[in-house]
Amino acid sequence: MLRNVANAHTQRRPSRDDRPGDPILFKGYTLNPFQVEAARAIERGDNVLLAAPTGSGKTLVAEYAIEHAVRQGRRAIYTSPIKALSNQKFRDFKNDGLRVGLMTGDLTLDPDAPLVIMTTEIFRNAVFEDPERFRDTDFAIFDEVHFVDDVDRGTVWEESLIFAPPHVRFVGLSATIANLHEFGEWVRSVREQQLTVIEHSKRPVPLSHRLFHPDAGVFQLEQRARAITFHEKAAARETRHGGREGRRERERSRWGDKRERKQGRNVRFGPRPYVMLLDEVVHRQLLPALYFCFSRKECEIKAERSMGRRLLDRRERATIEAEFHDICARFELDPDRDPGLVGILGRAMAGVGYHHAGMLPIHKEVVERLFTSGLLKLLFTTETFALGINMPARTVIFDLLRKFDGVQMNYMKARDYLQMAGRAGRQGLDTSGLVIAILEDEDLIEGPLSRFHSGKVEPITSRFNLSYSTILNLYDRLGSKGLLAAYDKSFAAFQAMKGSASARQKKRAAAHAALATRVQVLRDAGYLDDDGLLPRGKVAQRINGYEIQATELLFSGVLEQMDLHQLAATFTALIHEERRRADPKHHRREAGPLMKAATDAVRRFRDVELEQGIGTAIKEPDWGIAPAVDCWSRGGSIEDLERMSHGDAGDVVRTLRMAIQMMRQVGMQVGKGQQLRARLDEAVVAVNRDVVDAKRQFELG
């Protein structure tokens, strides 16, 4: 089966996307029909909502809008959901010769440039704090606009679309959206300009989807019944010989049944299924491959176990070693003093690597650059690698079709599957991209496999849930009635307009009541009154993320009693959430008096929330990371930081970078000349060094 895939040249009938139109040349390309349609919409003053597969040329539409704005003497904003994608877009546009700015929270570079790249949160915050800065902005491009459906962050996209200045036009870019036209109708209801909705379904490199089970090998979905028969025969054969079940029971009695723990794999003996599949992929010359795991530890284990494959010849090993040292020289890294870099090189010399969010940001950067060289043949990675970053491979492999959703192991969404599968197939190199999912026994027999191969994705759903900061900003501008009217503009309200009139009214009343409850919390806590925002509210509206906790600490007076090291630990504790420990008896240092005072300050607001029946109260400080941050701020090493935090280095660095942003924002509210402002500045300097210093890493690269 894999032999056929490796040599396939897919034949396709012309579709409506293939119909010829008047050619438009742009940046040396002849735009295809959907790009032409988008370009014409931009020229006549429309907003554009475009859904198209990964790699089909959506970015060219964004570039057309940017050039149109700059040509008119106006500016453009390009937003993305993650900092890594923002950084990549900054470099891409800068390489095109544009003057580009960057604003990600970690970094602010040339914010007055004609084109500014920023995360969507930064855009939303600027809309509330300083809408005047957009007076000469023509376009805001929203990359990955389907993030409206993200539980934690989706409301940011809605707020941006609703509250951005009326003259700003939007270009929304997305992968496939099932309810694209419903979403488009909502955009029409909140923006003044006409909207052109464009749906393009053809990938430049088509995908071939396959399944793998160790008893059946690689097969197509249509051959599932035959694969089940092979599996049943193999199971019966092993049972007759006292094999599979007897060995499984002995193993389960020793280690416990992983399925009963709702995660992990069934116990299997002999060659592991992924090893069998990789043997075939390597033999059929279907590399490079991205192997998606939903566990950081699985990525690391599988990469280490694959080092014996030796996927590179002598010349390739010499080339990748030279590339590695060039990257280290550029970033001023010393592999002799960094065991993590030594490990990256050792794996890379075998053509293997791993990549996940728990790695140090600089280590991830090294792995990404090695992968783009084409010499990392096998990269084990988590799903974050698939989000926007343009690093395709010949083959994509799924370790599982299920992942932990916070409660239990569930089959992933088709949209998530296609986002990752879309990394298969390199334009100009492959005639098709190959996607293979490894199945467990229950997946083979009962799994909803057609969900992943049908090409259909779930509709996006509004996650509108105004933060306290947003409520304060809107209350300041619009008052309580305007706040309720703002909800009525949301995609959530738009989607709730289904069903009978009484059902719609009930939904609207429930949403208004929930919003009124949060306003009452802010009243009771002293953030606002009938006349507008009170001093607490004015501070909180200018802090983005953990705004209530930071405000409560500031007004309690506890921060004035802290030295720079305690300030660093406190702001990090506001963000930090301890990962579940393998050893629940791990010793935790007793909280000191200032820690207790800080926690009590935050609990003042939580108590008000609980009195009003708020289900999910604001987060309390988590002091588990405090000793590690204290050590780091006093000059400790990254090894000390990782060891004392009992977490992955990448997580700790990300938390420290967020704490730096918070300390800077709070410092701005304190005012110049105050001792607390000076100590906050000192705390930022103490923490923002070496691997934590995002600006230095970016500028070196």
XYZ file of C-alpha atoms in Angstrom:
701
model
C 0.000 0.000 0.000
C 2.721 2.477 0.893
C 4.483 1.654 -2.379
C 1.437 2.913 -4.281
C 1.250 6.078 -2.181
C 4.924 6.854 -2.648
C 4.569 6.887 -6.424
C 1.035 8.272 -6.752
C 0.197 11.145 -9.095
C -3.323 12.113 -8.174
C -5.603 12.875 -11.130
C -8.273 15.515 -10.436
C -11.172 16.795 -12.485
C -11.378 20.565 -12.939
C -13.509 22.212 -10.250
C -15.124 25.619 -10.034
C -11.858 26.780 -8.402
C -10.030 26.018 -11.664
C -12.123 28.294 -13.893
C -9.991 30.872 -15.670
C -10.378 34.598 -15.057
C -8.569 37.762 -15.949
C -4.957 37.198 -14.863
C -3.423 39.369 -12.148
C 0.333 39.357 -11.685
C 1.572 40.021 -8.160
C 5.105 39.553 -6.802
C 6.026 37.401 -9.755
C 2.991 35.112 -9.386
C -0.069 34.814 -11.564
C -2.851 34.835 -8.993
C -5.246 31.906 -9.136
C -9.025 32.490 -9.286
C -9.701 32.676 -5.528
C -6.777 35.060 -5.052
C -8.061 37.211 -7.929
C -11.498 37.342 -6.302
C -9.918 38.459 -3.017
C -7.743 41.063 -4.758
C -10.747 42.579 -6.529
C -12.667 42.744 -3.247
C -9.737 44.562 -1.632
C -9.571 47.051 -4.493
C -13.276 47.922 -4.249
C -13.146 48.501 -0.474
C -14.604 45.260 0.921
C -13.717 43.185 3.931
C -12.569 39.669 2.980
C -13.154 36.345 4.726
C -11.129 33.559 3.107
C -11.062 29.875 4.035
C -8.549 27.703 2.183
C -6.306 24.709 2.965
C -2.807 25.064 4.373
C -0.255 25.968 1.718
C -2.794 27.104 -0.869
C -1.666 30.746 -0.958
C -3.716 32.603 1.658
C -0.698 34.687 2.685
C -0.485 36.142 -0.831
C -3.939 37.657 -0.282
C -2.709 39.223 2.966
C 0.326 40.619 1.142
C -1.924 42.098 -1.546
C -3.966 43.921 1.126
C -0.787 45.179 2.793
C 0.649 46.503 -0.464
C -2.683 48.137 -1.301
C -2.688 49.955 2.059
C 0.936 51.093 1.802
C 0.413 52.235 -1.790
C -2.409 54.474 -0.536
C -0.127 55.952 2.127
C -1.905 54.055 4.882
C -0.907 51.304 7.324
C -1.727 47.612 7.835
C -1.808 45.365 10.902
C -1.123 41.622 10.707
C -2.340 39.647 13.713
C -1.639 36.026 14.606
C -2.576 33.774 17.533
C 0.943 32.892 18.696
C 4.199 34.768 19.208
C 6.265 32.264 17.213
C 4.076 32.831 14.153
C 4.259 36.601 14.653
C 8.053 36.419 14.765
C 8.151 34.288 11.622
C 5.857 36.677 9.734
C 7.997 39.624 10.830
C 11.090 38.005 9.314
C 9.227 36.981 6.147
C 7.914 40.495 5.463
C 11.219 42.115 6.401
C 13.010 39.847 3.922
C 10.631 41.227 1.276
C 12.093 44.678 1.910
C 9.172 46.138 3.859
C 9.564 48.355 6.897
C 7.936 46.175 9.533
C 7.164 46.590 13.228
C 6.540 43.885 15.799
C 4.452 43.879 18.999
C 4.046 40.609 20.900
C 4.268 41.567 24.565
C 7.772 40.114 24.694
C 8.957 42.501 21.994
C 8.133 45.945 20.648
C 10.051 46.952 17.521
C 9.197 49.975 15.333
C 5.486 50.144 16.290
C 4.904 53.083 13.897
C 5.996 51.145 10.796
C 3.614 50.942 7.800
C 3.123 47.247 8.608
C 3.034 46.033 12.216
C 2.862 42.353 13.155
C 1.183 41.693 16.504
C -0.613 39.010 18.455
C -4.387 39.327 18.429
C -4.415 40.152 22.160
C -2.125 43.136 21.559
C -4.458 44.350 18.799
C -7.562 44.011 20.997
C -5.858 45.799 23.891
C -4.797 48.681 21.638
C -8.358 48.982 20.309
C -9.549 49.694 23.852
C -6.574 51.666 25.166
C -5.589 53.798 22.190
C -8.012 53.573 19.238
C -6.449 56.762 17.838
C -3.349 54.785 16.879
C -5.445 53.166 14.115
C -6.525 56.441 12.511
C -4.391 55.785 9.408
C -4.839 51.985 9.365
C -6.546 50.562 6.296
C -6.399 46.804 6.974
C -6.180 44.427 9.922
C -5.349 40.910 8.751
C -6.514 38.151 11.081
C -4.512 34.981 10.506
C -6.132 31.770 11.841
C -9.462 33.595 12.360
C -11.127 30.269 13.261
C -9.501 30.818 16.682
C -12.860 32.449 17.488
C -13.663 28.864 18.539
C -10.814 28.669 21.081
C -12.249 28.190 24.578
C -9.648 30.302 26.368
C -8.900 33.006 23.813
C -11.695 33.078 21.229
C -13.444 36.074 22.749
C -10.405 38.229 21.856
C -11.124 37.737 18.134
C -14.763 38.690 18.590
C -13.944 41.774 20.634
C -11.446 42.879 17.984
C -13.975 42.534 15.175
C -16.745 44.287 17.123
C -14.842 47.209 18.639
C -12.097 48.098 16.154
C -12.579 51.602 14.659
C -15.279 51.527 11.948
C -12.946 52.564 9.095
C -10.564 49.600 9.606
C -11.119 46.850 7.055
C -10.518 43.165 7.799
C -9.012 40.259 5.934
C -9.788 37.048 7.820
C -7.722 33.988 6.864
C -8.563 30.479 7.978
C -8.397 26.815 7.236
C -11.716 25.177 6.367
C -14.707 26.409 8.411
C -17.926 24.385 8.213
C -20.179 27.369 8.985
C -18.113 29.926 7.074
C -21.149 31.727 5.689
C -22.831 31.933 9.102
C -19.653 33.489 10.475
C -19.584 35.827 7.478
C -23.164 36.950 8.125
C -22.181 37.867 11.668
C -19.141 39.857 10.438
C -21.469 41.756 8.088
C -23.648 42.637 11.076
C -20.794 44.254 13.057
C -18.653 45.891 10.332
C -19.667 48.763 8.082
C -18.014 47.680 4.826
C -19.281 45.022 2.455
C -17.872 41.533 3.034
C -16.683 39.125 0.359
C -16.663 35.485 1.546
C -14.373 33.160 -0.413
C -14.152 29.401 0.059
C -11.374 27.483 -1.682
C -11.078 23.725 -1.194
C -8.242 22.546 -3.425
C -4.824 21.892 -1.917
C -1.799 22.510 -4.165
C -0.417 19.199 -2.878
C -3.304 16.758 -2.257
C -3.340 14.507 0.805
C -3.542 10.714 0.885
C -4.958 9.421 4.183
C -4.041 5.982 5.519
C -4.480 3.988 8.728
C -2.116 1.566 10.430
C -2.719 -1.323 12.810
C 0.040 -3.852 13.579
C -2.215 -6.797 12.709
C -3.299 -5.312 9.360
C -0.459 -3.043 8.251
C -1.233 0.154 6.332
C -4.694 0.329 4.793
C -7.339 2.726 3.515
C -10.543 3.507 5.385
C -12.538 1.502 2.825
C -10.527 -1.587 3.837
C -11.453 -1.317 7.511
C -13.618 -4.469 7.577
C -10.753 -6.492 6.114
C -8.332 -4.988 8.656
C -10.692 -5.964 11.508
C -10.745 -9.516 10.171
C -6.939 -9.649 10.179
C -6.929 -8.327 13.738
C -9.507 -10.859 14.964
C -7.566 -13.741 13.395
C -4.329 -12.541 14.993
C -6.001 -12.198 18.390
C -7.548 -15.667 18.131
C -4.218 -17.142 17.104
C -2.431 -15.614 20.074
C -5.207 -16.640 22.459
C -4.911 -20.269 21.313
C -1.225 -20.172 22.126
C -1.778 -18.513 25.509
C -0.069 -15.437 24.175
C -1.607 -12.031 23.970
C -4.166 -12.084 26.805
C -2.013 -14.046 29.222
C 0.959 -11.753 28.756
C -1.271 -8.676 28.945
C -2.830 -9.799 32.223
C 0.581 -10.454 33.771
C 1.756 -7.021 32.656
C -1.388 -5.271 33.887
C -1.154 -6.934 37.287
C 2.359 -5.587 37.534
C 1.880 -2.060 36.201
C -1.870 -1.481 36.162
C -4.168 -1.141 33.144
C -3.316 2.102 31.337
C -6.745 2.218 29.731
C -8.371 2.270 33.165
C -6.211 5.328 33.892
C -7.799 6.900 30.792
C -4.554 7.645 29.057
C -1.669 5.811 27.465
C -1.615 2.783 25.190
C -2.771 -0.782 25.458
C 0.062 -3.075 26.497
C 1.486 -4.819 23.443
C 4.343 -7.229 23.053
C 6.878 -7.658 20.309
C 7.864 -4.701 18.123
C 6.007 -1.568 19.095
C 3.429 -0.501 16.462
C 5.144 2.838 15.785
C 8.471 1.066 15.228
C 6.854 -1.247 12.683
C 5.311 1.699 10.859
C 8.498 3.768 10.871
C 10.423 0.792 9.478
C 8.037 0.809 6.523
C 8.100 4.600 6.074
C 11.907 4.628 6.055
C 12.064 1.657 3.691
C 9.637 3.317 1.249
C 11.657 6.558 1.360
C 8.714 8.604 2.628
C 10.814 10.934 4.761
C 11.001 13.617 6.083
C 8.150 12.877 8.481
C 6.448 14.802 11.260
C 5.317 12.397 13.982
C 2.622 13.993 16.175
C 2.353 12.886 19.802
C 0.039 14.375 22.422
C 2.585 13.969 25.192
C 5.887 15.799 25.547
C 7.432 12.771 27.190
C 6.342 10.530 24.303
C 8.088 12.887 21.863
C 11.327 12.629 23.811
C 11.175 8.860 24.356
C 10.368 8.055 20.739
C 13.078 10.384 19.444
C 15.701 8.786 21.712
C 14.615 5.284 20.657
C 14.857 6.265 16.983
C 18.462 7.440 17.104
C 19.709 4.014 16.049
C 18.094 4.395 12.632
C 20.969 6.530 11.260
C 18.874 8.272 8.620
C 21.735 10.422 7.261
C 24.777 9.472 5.198
C 28.264 10.755 5.988
C 27.944 13.891 3.852
C 24.538 14.778 5.351
C 25.886 14.309 8.876
C 28.748 16.699 8.128
C 26.304 19.209 6.634
C 23.876 19.168 9.563
C 26.727 19.421 12.065
C 28.028 22.507 10.274
C 24.481 23.938 10.166
C 24.100 23.321 13.905
C 27.325 25.168 14.740
C 26.372 28.049 12.432
C 23.052 28.412 14.273
C 24.803 28.292 17.649
C 27.280 30.950 16.535
C 24.458 33.206 15.350
C 22.662 32.951 18.702
C 25.916 33.091 20.695
C 25.264 29.640 22.179
C 27.948 27.422 23.692
C 27.093 23.719 23.260
C 29.934 22.751 25.606
C 28.046 24.427 28.465
C 24.514 23.407 27.469
C 23.594 19.692 27.727
C 20.323 20.405 25.912
C 22.206 21.560 22.809
C 24.472 18.507 22.986
C 21.348 16.332 22.922
C 19.898 18.224 19.959
C 23.115 17.722 17.991
C 23.363 14.047 18.911
C 19.852 13.371 17.670
C 20.294 15.587 14.613
C 23.372 13.589 13.562
C 21.025 10.604 13.338
C 18.475 12.677 11.394
C 16.083 12.756 14.357
C 14.682 15.480 16.625
C 11.863 16.408 18.957
C 10.015 19.679 19.500
C 7.460 20.688 22.146
C 6.392 23.672 24.257
C 8.307 22.446 27.309
C 11.652 23.060 25.603
C 13.587 26.267 26.063
C 12.531 28.759 23.358
C 16.106 28.933 22.035
C 16.283 25.132 21.790
C 13.019 25.075 19.840
C 14.463 27.712 17.510
C 17.535 25.555 16.853
C 15.390 22.492 16.088
C 13.111 24.487 13.762
C 16.060 25.823 11.787
C 17.580 22.365 11.495
C 14.246 21.028 10.247
C 13.983 23.689 7.550
C 17.374 22.515 6.259
C 15.676 19.285 5.180
C 18.190 17.129 7.022
C 16.091 16.333 10.080
C 14.285 13.362 8.584
C 12.108 12.432 11.545
C 10.719 15.028 13.966
C 8.578 13.962 16.931
C 6.415 16.901 17.964
C 3.264 18.045 19.689
C 0.362 19.762 17.955
C 1.686 23.295 18.562
C 4.170 22.722 15.722
C 1.258 22.678 13.261
C -0.138 26.072 14.189
C 0.731 28.469 11.413
C 4.470 27.781 11.283
C 5.291 26.894 7.686
C 7.386 23.734 8.019
C 5.923 20.982 5.833
C 7.134 17.377 5.496
C 6.605 14.515 3.060
C 4.645 12.462 5.600
C 2.638 13.144 8.756
C 2.074 10.383 11.329
C -0.377 10.446 14.247
C 0.643 8.504 17.317
C -2.992 8.490 18.465
C -6.298 9.880 17.244
C -7.298 10.570 20.843
C -5.946 13.175 23.215
C -6.565 14.276 26.772
C -9.204 17.039 26.812
C -8.669 18.017 30.435
C -11.054 15.360 31.726
C -10.505 12.192 29.714
C -9.083 10.777 26.498
C -11.358 11.747 23.593
C -11.092 11.600 19.804
C -9.739 14.880 18.506
C -11.743 17.274 16.359
C -11.552 16.865 12.604
C -10.356 20.491 12.412
C -7.375 19.701 14.673
C -6.577 16.568 12.669
C -6.620 18.476 9.381
C -4.521 21.319 10.835
C -1.758 18.822 11.605
C -2.331 16.644 8.545
C -1.981 19.776 6.428
C 1.770 19.775 7.115
C 2.110 16.757 4.809
C 3.193 17.468 1.252
C 5.879 19.931 0.180
C 4.934 22.178 -2.694
C 7.258 21.681 -5.650
C 8.713 18.477 -4.178
C 5.838 16.038 -3.595
C 2.954 15.012 -5.845
C 0.927 14.196 -2.718
C 1.282 14.339 1.035
C 0.886 11.153 3.034
C -0.972 11.072 6.370
C -0.985 7.904 8.496
C -2.802 7.391 11.816
C -1.761 4.575 14.149
C -4.785 2.745 15.569
C -5.255 0.898 18.820
C -7.585 -2.101 18.894
C -10.600 -0.070 20.040
C -9.927 2.607 17.388
C -9.899 -0.031 14.657
C -13.197 -1.558 15.789
C -15.191 1.369 17.174
C -13.377 4.623 16.367
C -15.144 7.376 14.343
C -12.502 7.155 11.615
C -14.617 8.649 8.829
C -14.582 11.912 10.825
C -10.945 12.408 9.920
C -11.019 11.324 6.275
C -14.229 12.980 5.106
C -12.692 16.449 4.842
C -15.628 17.861 6.817
C -14.865 19.884 9.939
C -16.882 20.995 12.934
C -18.596 24.399 12.844
C -16.987 27.132 14.894
C -18.832 28.203 18.035
C -18.607 31.520 19.839
C -16.673 31.490 23.135
C -17.636 35.060 24.003
C -16.861 35.667 27.675
C -15.887 39.228 28.528
C -12.907 39.593 30.853
C -13.081 42.040 33.745
C -10.643 44.284 31.880
C -12.929 44.364 28.835
C -16.009 45.016 30.980
C -14.228 47.949 32.622
C -13.166 49.375 29.269
C -16.659 49.072 27.805
C -18.345 50.409 30.941
C -16.023 53.401 30.842
C -16.963 54.123 27.218
C -20.564 52.946 27.007
C -22.063 52.615 30.490
C -24.103 49.643 31.713
C -26.677 49.795 28.900
C -23.950 49.992 26.292
C -22.287 46.980 27.882
C -25.403 44.851 27.368
C -25.704 46.176 23.818
C -22.106 45.091 23.235
C -23.038 41.504 24.092
C -25.907 41.705 21.611
C -23.327 42.352 18.874
C -21.351 39.202 19.707
C -21.164 36.056 17.597
C -22.584 34.252 20.657
C -25.728 36.410 20.494
C -25.869 35.904 16.708
C -25.708 32.118 17.084
C -28.281 32.228 19.885
C -30.835 33.649 17.425
C -31.900 30.120 16.543
C -35.017 28.363 17.738
C -38.313 29.819 18.873
C -38.782 33.409 19.973
C -39.135 32.345 23.612
C -35.938 30.241 23.431
C -34.034 33.176 21.928
C -35.335 35.504 24.621
C -34.315 33.072 27.383
C -30.781 32.817 26.013
C -30.477 36.595 25.747
C -31.821 37.117 29.255
C -29.428 34.519 30.689
C -26.422 36.145 28.981
C -27.452 39.619 30.178
C -27.915 38.296 33.713
C -24.446 36.706 33.717
C -22.927 39.976 32.518
C -24.875 41.958 35.116
C -23.551 39.637 37.823
C -19.965 40.370 36.821
C -20.710 44.100 36.818
C -22.176 43.737 40.318
C -18.986 41.982 41.445
C -16.989 44.975 40.207
C -19.368 47.332 42.030
C -19.126 45.409 45.303
C -15.335 45.192 45.013
C -15.001 48.955 44.535
C -14.053 49.080 40.844
C -16.989 51.105 39.514
C -20.188 52.901 40.492
C -23.024 54.705 38.737
C -20.721 57.589 37.811
C -18.085 55.415 36.119
C -14.791 53.806 37.052
C -13.273 54.186 40.504
C -9.467 54.276 41.059
C -9.237 50.468 41.218
C -11.168 50.179 37.964
C -9.006 52.744 36.187
C -5.887 50.764 37.057
C -7.368 47.368 36.142
C -8.574 48.525 32.718
C -4.973 49.352 31.767
C -3.566 45.947 32.777
C -4.100 43.048 30.403
C -4.189 39.572 31.890
C -4.519 38.911 35.640
C -5.664 42.522 35.887
C -7.759 41.994 39.022
C -5.023 40.151 40.918
C -2.444 42.825 40.043
C -4.821 45.616 41.042
C -5.681 43.994 44.367
C -1.982 43.572 45.174
C -1.262 47.188 44.243
C -4.072 48.639 46.383
C -3.380 46.342 49.350
C 0.043 47.931 49.895
C 1.786 44.554 50.120
C 3.942 45.251 47.042
C 5.586 48.245 48.740
C 6.912 45.889 51.425
C 8.658 43.582 48.941
C 12.215 43.628 47.638
C 12.905 43.042 43.956
C 13.254 39.261 44.383
C 9.935 38.980 46.199
C 8.248 41.121 43.534
C 9.542 38.815 40.793
C 8.329 35.741 42.669
C 4.919 37.293 43.377
C 4.101 38.291 39.805
C 5.285 34.906 38.560
C 3.052 33.195 41.152
C 0.021 35.041 39.760
C 0.549 33.305 36.405
C 2.068 29.966 37.436
C -0.112 26.879 37.737
C 1.557 23.787 39.122
C 1.461 20.821 36.763
C 0.150 17.633 38.357
C 3.005 15.965 40.224
C 4.032 12.331 39.978
C 4.974 12.609 43.674
C 2.114 14.310 45.565
C 4.170 14.220 48.786
C 6.777 16.543 47.306
C 7.837 19.031 49.959
C 6.620 22.588 49.438
C 8.088 25.485 51.338
C 5.759 27.135 53.859
C 4.416 30.468 52.622
C 5.975 33.494 54.340
C 4.045 36.472 55.763
C 4.260 38.546 52.567
C 3.099 35.570 50.489
C 0.123 35.145 52.811
C -0.641 38.860 52.622
C -0.568 38.735 48.807
C -2.862 35.700 48.733
C -5.255 37.416 51.160
C -5.333 40.487 48.915
C -6.463 38.388 45.954
C -8.959 36.477 48.115
C -10.725 39.757 48.933
C -12.003 39.863 45.335
C -12.595 36.089 45.166
C -14.848 36.356 48.211
C -16.981 38.951 46.414
C -17.210 36.633 43.390
C -18.297 33.711 45.551
C -20.954 35.857 47.256
C -22.379 36.677 43.803
C -22.310 33.012 42.736
C -19.543 33.287 40.133
C -18.699 29.679 39.233
C -15.053 30.142 38.330
C -13.370 32.695 40.566
C -10.103 34.456 39.690
C -6.914 32.494 40.218
C -4.996 32.746 43.490
C -1.176 32.990 43.480
C 0.565 29.608 43.172
C 3.737 29.894 45.238
C 5.224 26.561 44.136
C 7.513 28.371 41.698
C 8.642 31.079 44.158
C 11.926 29.441 45.319
C 12.985 28.883 41.692
C 12.253 32.494 40.706
C 14.039 33.797 43.781
C 17.113 31.766 42.800
C 16.917 32.940 39.167
C 16.568 36.623 40.096
C 19.707 36.296 42.232
C 21.751 34.982 39.290
C 20.954 31.260 39.311
C 21.393 29.053 36.247
C 18.710 27.667 33.943
C 19.470 24.230 35.403
C 18.688 25.614 38.881
C 15.483 27.157 37.549
C 14.283 23.926 35.962
C 15.262 21.750 38.935
C 13.707 23.977 41.583
C 10.501 24.647 39.646
C 9.948 20.915 39.013
C 8.652 21.871 35.564
C 9.783 22.009 31.966
C 12.195 24.825 31.215
C 10.050 26.152 28.368
C 7.023 26.514 30.621
C 9.031 28.337 33.272
C 10.604 30.733 30.747
C 7.197 31.477 29.218
C 5.781 32.227 32.691
C 8.713 34.518 33.506
C 8.248 36.422 30.255
C 4.569 36.977 31.096
C 5.536 38.118 34.606
C 7.937 40.660 33.071
C 5.082 42.077 30.974
C 2.882 42.347 34.062
C 5.559 44.078 36.133
C 6.083 46.607 33.354
C 2.332 47.297 33.101
C 1.931 47.682 36.862
C 5.017 49.903 36.995
C 3.371 52.233 34.477
C 0.394 52.598 36.846
C 2.617 53.411 39.830
C 4.195 56.418 38.170
C 7.743 57.687 37.912
C 9.686 58.627 41.031
C 7.948 56.060 43.243
C 10.112 53.509 45.080
C 7.857 50.657 43.992
C 8.286 51.664 40.333
C 12.084 51.577 40.752
C 11.984 48.157 42.424
C 9.711 46.759 39.711
C 12.181 48.009 37.095
C 14.998 46.320 39.032
C 13.009 43.074 39.222
C 12.487 43.128 35.449
C 16.229 43.557 34.870
C 17.059 40.742 37.311
C 14.676 38.282 35.636
C 15.018 39.312 31.985
C 18.399 37.776 31.202
C 19.955 34.863 29.298
C 17.298 32.451 27.936
C 14.442 34.568 29.339
C 15.449 37.635 27.296
C 13.160 37.279 24.263
C 14.380 40.470 22.606
C 18.018 39.381 22.625
C 17.155 35.973 21.145
C 15.055 37.590 18.444
C 17.648 40.191 17.474
C 20.447 37.629 17.276
C 18.358 35.404 15.024
